[in-house]
PDB file of C-alpha atoms in Angstrom:
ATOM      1  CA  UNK V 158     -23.141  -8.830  -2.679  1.00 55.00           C
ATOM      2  CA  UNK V 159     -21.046  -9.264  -5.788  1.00 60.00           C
ATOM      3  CA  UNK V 160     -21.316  -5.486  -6.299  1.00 72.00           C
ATOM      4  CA  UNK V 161     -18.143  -4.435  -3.853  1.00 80.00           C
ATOM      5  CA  UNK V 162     -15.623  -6.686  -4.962  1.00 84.00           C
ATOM      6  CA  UNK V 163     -16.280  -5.530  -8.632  1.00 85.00           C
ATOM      7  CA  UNK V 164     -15.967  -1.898  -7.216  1.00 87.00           C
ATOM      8  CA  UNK V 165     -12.368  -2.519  -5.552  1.00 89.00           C
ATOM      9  CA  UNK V 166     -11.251  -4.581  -8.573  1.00 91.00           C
ATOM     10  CA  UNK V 167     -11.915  -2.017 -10.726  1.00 90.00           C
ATOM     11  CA  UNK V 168     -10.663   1.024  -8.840  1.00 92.00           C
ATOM     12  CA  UNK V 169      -7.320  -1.059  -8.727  1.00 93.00           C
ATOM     13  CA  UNK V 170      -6.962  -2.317 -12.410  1.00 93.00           C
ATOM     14  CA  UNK V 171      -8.085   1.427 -13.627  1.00 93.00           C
ATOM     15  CA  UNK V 172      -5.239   3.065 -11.071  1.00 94.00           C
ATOM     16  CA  UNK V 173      -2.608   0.474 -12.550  1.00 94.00           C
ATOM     17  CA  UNK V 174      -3.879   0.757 -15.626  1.00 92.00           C
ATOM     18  CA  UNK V 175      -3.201   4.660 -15.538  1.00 93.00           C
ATOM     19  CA  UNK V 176       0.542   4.100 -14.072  1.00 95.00           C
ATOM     20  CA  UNK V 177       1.148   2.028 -16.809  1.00 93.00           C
ATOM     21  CA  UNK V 178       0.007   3.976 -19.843  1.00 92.00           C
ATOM     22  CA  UNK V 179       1.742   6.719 -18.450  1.00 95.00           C
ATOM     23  CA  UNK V 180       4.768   4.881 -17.953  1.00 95.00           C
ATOM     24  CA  UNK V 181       4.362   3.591 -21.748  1.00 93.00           C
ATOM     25  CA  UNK V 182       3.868   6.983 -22.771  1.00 94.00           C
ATOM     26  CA  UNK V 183       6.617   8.365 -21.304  1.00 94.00           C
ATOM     27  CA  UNK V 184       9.066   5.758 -22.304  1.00 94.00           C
ATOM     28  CA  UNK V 185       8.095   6.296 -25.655  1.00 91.00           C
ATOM     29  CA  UNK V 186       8.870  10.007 -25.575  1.00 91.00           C
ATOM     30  CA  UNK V 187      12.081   8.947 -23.818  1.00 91.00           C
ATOM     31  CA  UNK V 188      13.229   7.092 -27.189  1.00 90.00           C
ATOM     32  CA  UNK V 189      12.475   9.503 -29.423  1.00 86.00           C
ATOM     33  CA  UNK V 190      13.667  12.178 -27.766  1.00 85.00           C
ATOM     34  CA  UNK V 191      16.621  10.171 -27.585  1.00 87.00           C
ATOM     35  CA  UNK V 192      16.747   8.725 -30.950  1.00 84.00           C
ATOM     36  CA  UNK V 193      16.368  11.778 -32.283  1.00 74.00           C
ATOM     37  CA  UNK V 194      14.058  10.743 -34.884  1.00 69.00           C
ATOM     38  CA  UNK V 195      10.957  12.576 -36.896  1.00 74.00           C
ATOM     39  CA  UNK V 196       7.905  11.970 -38.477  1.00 76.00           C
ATOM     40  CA  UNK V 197       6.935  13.648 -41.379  1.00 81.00           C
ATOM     41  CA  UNK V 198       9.538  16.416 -40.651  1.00 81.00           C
ATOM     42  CA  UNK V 199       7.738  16.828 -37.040  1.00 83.00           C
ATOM     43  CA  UNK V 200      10.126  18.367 -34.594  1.00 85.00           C
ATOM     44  CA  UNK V 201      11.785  15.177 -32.582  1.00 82.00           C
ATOM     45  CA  UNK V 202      11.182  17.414 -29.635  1.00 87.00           C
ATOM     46  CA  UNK V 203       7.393  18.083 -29.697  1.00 87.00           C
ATOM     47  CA  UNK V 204       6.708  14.843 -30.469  1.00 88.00           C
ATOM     48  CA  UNK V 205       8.130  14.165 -27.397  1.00 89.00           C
ATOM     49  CA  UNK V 206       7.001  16.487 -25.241  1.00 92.00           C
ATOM     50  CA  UNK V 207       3.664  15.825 -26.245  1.00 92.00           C
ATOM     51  CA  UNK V 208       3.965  11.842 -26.224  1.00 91.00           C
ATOM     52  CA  UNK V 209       4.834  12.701 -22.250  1.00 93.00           C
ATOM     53  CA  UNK V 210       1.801  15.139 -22.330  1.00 95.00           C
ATOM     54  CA  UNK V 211      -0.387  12.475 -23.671  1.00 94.00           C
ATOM     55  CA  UNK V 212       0.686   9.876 -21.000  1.00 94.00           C
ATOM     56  CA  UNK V 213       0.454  12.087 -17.652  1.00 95.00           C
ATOM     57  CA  UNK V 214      -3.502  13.062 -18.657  1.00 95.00           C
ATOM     58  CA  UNK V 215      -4.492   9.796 -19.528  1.00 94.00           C
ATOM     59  CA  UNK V 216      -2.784   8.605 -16.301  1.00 94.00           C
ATOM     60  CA  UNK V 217      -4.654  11.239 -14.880  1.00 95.00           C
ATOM     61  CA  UNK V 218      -7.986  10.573 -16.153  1.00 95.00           C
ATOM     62  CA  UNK V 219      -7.252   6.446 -15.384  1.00 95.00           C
ATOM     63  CA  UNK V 220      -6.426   7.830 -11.462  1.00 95.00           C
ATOM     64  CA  UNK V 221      -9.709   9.789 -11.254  1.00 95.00           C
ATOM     65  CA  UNK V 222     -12.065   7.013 -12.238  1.00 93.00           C
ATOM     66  CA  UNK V 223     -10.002   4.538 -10.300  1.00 94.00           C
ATOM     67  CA  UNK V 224     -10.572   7.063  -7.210  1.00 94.00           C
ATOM     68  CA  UNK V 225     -14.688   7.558  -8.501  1.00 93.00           C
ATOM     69  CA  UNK V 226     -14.747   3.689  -8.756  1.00 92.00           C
ATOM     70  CA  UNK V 227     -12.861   3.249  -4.849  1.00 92.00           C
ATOM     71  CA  UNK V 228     -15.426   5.555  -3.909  1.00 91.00           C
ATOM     72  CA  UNK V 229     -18.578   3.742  -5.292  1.00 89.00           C
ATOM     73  CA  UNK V 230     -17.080   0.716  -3.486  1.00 88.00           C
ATOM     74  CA  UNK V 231     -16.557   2.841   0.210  1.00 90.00           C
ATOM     75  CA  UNK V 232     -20.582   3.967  -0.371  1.00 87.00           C
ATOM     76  CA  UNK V 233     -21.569   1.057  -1.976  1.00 84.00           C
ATOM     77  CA  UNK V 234     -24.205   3.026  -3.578  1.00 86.00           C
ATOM     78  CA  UNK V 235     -23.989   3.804  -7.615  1.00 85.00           C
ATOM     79  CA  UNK V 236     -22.172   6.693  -8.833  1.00 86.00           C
ATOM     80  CA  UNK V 237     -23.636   9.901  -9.981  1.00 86.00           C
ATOM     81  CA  UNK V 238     -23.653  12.852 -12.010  1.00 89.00           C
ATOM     82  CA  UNK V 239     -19.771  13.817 -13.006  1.00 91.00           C
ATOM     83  CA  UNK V 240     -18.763  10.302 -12.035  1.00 90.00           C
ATOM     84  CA  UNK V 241     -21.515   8.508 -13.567  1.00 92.00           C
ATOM     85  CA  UNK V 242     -20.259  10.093 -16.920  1.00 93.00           C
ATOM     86  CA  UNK V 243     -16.548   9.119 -15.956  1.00 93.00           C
ATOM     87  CA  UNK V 244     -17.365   6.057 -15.674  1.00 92.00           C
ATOM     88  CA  UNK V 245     -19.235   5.906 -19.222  1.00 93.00           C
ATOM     89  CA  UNK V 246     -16.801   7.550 -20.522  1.00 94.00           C
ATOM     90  CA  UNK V 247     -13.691   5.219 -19.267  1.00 94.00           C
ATOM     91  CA  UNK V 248     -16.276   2.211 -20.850  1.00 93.00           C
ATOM     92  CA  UNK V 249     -16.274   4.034 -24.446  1.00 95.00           C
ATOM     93  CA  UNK V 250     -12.846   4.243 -24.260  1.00 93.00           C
ATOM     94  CA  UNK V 251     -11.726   0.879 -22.784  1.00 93.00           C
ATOM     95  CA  UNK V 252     -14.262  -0.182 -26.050  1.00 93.00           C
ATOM     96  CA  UNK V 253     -12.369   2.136 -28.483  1.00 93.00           C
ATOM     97  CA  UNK V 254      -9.019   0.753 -27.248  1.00 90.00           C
ATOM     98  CA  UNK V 255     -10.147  -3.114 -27.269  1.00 91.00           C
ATOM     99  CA  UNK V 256     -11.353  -2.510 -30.780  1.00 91.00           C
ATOM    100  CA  UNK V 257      -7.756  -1.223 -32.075  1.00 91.00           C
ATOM    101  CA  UNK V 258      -5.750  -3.450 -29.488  1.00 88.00           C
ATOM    102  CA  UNK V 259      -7.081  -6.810 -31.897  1.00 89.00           C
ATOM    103  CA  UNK V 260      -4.752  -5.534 -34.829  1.00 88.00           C
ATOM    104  CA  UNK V 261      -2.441  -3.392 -33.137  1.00 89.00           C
ATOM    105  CA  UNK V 262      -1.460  -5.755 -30.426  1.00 89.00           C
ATOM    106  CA  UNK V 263      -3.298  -9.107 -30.252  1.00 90.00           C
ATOM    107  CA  UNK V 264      -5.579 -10.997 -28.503  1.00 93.00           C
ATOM    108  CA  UNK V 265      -4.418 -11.121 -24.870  1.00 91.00           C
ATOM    109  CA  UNK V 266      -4.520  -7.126 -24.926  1.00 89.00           C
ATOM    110  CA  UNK V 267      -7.830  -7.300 -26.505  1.00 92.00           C
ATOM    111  CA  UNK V 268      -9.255 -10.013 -23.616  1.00 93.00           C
ATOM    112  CA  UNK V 269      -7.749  -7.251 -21.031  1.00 91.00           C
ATOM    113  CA  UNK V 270      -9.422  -4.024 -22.643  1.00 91.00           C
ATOM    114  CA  UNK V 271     -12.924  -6.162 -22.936  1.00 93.00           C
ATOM    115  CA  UNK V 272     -12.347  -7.467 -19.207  1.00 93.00           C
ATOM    116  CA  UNK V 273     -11.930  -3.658 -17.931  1.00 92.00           C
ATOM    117  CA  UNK V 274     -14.665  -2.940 -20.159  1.00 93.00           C
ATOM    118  CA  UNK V 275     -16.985  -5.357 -18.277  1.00 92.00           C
ATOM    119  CA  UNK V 276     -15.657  -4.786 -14.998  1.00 91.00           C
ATOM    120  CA  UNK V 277     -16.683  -0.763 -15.676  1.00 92.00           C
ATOM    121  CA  UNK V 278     -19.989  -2.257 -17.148  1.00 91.00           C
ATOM    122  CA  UNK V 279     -20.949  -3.930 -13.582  1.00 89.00           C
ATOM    123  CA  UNK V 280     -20.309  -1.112 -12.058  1.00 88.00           C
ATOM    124  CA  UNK V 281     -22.241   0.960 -13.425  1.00 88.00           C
ATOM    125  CA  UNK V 282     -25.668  -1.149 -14.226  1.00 87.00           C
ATOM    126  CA  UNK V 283     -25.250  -3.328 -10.607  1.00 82.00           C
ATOM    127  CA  UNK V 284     -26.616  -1.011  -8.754  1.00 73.00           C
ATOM    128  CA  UNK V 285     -30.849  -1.560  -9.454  1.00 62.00           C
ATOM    129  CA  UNK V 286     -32.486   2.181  -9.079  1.00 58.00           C
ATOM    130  CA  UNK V 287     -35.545   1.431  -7.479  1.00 54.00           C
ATOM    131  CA  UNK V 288     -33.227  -0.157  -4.306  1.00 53.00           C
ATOM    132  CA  UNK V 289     -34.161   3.021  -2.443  1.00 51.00           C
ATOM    133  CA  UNK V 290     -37.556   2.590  -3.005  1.00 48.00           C
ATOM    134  CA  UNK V 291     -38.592  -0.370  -1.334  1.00 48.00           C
ATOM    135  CA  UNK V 292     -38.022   1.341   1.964  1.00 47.00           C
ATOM    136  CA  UNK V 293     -40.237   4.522   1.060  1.00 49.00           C
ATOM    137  CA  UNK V 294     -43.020   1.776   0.654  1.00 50.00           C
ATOM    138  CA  UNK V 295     -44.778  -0.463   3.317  1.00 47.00           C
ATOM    139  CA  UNK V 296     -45.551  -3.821   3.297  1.00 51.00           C
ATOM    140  CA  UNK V 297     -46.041  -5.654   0.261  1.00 52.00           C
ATOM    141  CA  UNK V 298     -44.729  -2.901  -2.011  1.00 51.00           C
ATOM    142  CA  UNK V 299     -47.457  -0.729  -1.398  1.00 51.00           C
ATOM    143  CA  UNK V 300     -47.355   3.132  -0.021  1.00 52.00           C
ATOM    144  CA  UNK V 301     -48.342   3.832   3.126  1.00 51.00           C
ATOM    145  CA  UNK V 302     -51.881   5.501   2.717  1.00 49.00           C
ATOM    146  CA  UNK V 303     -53.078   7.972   5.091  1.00 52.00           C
ATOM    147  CA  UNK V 304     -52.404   7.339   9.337  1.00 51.00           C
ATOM    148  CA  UNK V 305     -49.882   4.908   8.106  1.00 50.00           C
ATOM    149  CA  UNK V 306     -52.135   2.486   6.555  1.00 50.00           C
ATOM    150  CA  UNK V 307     -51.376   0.574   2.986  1.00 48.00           C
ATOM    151  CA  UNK V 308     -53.326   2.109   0.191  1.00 48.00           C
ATOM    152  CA  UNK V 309     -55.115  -0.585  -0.390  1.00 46.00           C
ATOM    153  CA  UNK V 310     -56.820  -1.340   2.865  1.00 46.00           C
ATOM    154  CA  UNK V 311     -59.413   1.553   2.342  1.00 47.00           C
ATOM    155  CA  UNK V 312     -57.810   3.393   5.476  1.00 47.00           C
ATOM    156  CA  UNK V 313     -59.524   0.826   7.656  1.00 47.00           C
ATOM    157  CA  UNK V 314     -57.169  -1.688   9.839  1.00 48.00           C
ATOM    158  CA  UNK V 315     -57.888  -5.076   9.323  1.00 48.00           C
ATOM    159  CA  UNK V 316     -57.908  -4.725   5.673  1.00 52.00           C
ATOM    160  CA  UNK V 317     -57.602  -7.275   3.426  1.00 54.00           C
ATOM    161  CA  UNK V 318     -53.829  -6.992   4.153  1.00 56.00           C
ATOM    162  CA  UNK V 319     -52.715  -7.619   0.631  1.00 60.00           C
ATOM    163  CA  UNK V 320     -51.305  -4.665  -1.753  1.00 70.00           C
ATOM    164  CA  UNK V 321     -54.243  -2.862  -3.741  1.00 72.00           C
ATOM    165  CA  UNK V 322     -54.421  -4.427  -6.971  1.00 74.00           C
ATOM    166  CA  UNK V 323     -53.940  -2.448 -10.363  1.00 75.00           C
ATOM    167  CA  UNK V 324     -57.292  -1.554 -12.294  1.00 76.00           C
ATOM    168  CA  UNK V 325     -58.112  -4.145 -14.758  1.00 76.00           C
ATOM    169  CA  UNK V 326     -57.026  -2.619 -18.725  1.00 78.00           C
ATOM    170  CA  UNK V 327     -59.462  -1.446 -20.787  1.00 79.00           C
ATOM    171  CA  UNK V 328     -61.265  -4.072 -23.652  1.00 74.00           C
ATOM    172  CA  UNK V 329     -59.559  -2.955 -27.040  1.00 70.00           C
TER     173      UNK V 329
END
């Protein structure tokens, strides 16, 4: 299935991804820190405190869904609840950043933000719900009726061996 390899991918770009905005981040609180310079009369010092903040949570938060994405792809089964919205999360924000990447940055980092973006998107819709389904029903899709029959058979073996058809809608 194409479904693990999408998994690993992503745990890996998201956990380099993380290293690197936090090494970006704290680089840039490194030079003005050092450069001593202000914005708007801002304290040179809280700006770069917080720039350093700003880069170990967002490394953070890339390390967590790169460790909920490595674990969808151990399972191999879709994530859920508090990952699940991770995951959504890390896709509105890989969005947000492609969107402001085009002007701020150019193209190349805009191709990079959209390929996380749809590397997040796989893994979250590959995974088809009703997988776990199909083995809760019998043959031919259809649940096992009573004494471990098909529903459609009328209880009796030897039935017509087919799934029961649906009723026939109602004439407008």
């Amino acid at each position: 299935m194409v479904r693990r390899p999408v998994a690993w991918a992503a745990a890996i770009v998201l956990l380099l991804e993380g290293v690197g905005v936090a090494l970006l981040n704290w680089l840039l609180g490194v030079v003005v820190d050092r450069q001593d310079m202000s914005l708007a009369g801002l304290d040179p010092h809280a700006m770069s405190v917080s720039s350093k903040a700003a880069g170990i949570v967002f490394g953070l938060y890339f390390a967590f869904c790169a460790v909920v994405a490595l674990r969808v792809a151990q399972r191999d089964r879709p994530p859920a609840g508090v990952g699940r919205i991770l995951l959504i999360s890390a896709a509105v924000v890989h969005a947000l950043l492609g969107a402001f990447c085009v002007g701020l940055v150019g193209w190349g980092a805009f191709a990079f933000m959209m390929v996380v973006l749809g590397m997040l998107l796989l893994l979250l819709l590959g995974y088809d719900r009703r997988e776990g389904a199909g083995a809760a029903t019998g043959p031919g899709g259809a649940e096992p009726g009573p004494g471990g029959t098909e529903a459609g058979s009328g209880g009796k073996e030897g039935g017509s061996g087919g799934p029961a058809l649906p009723p026939a809608p109602a004439a407008p």
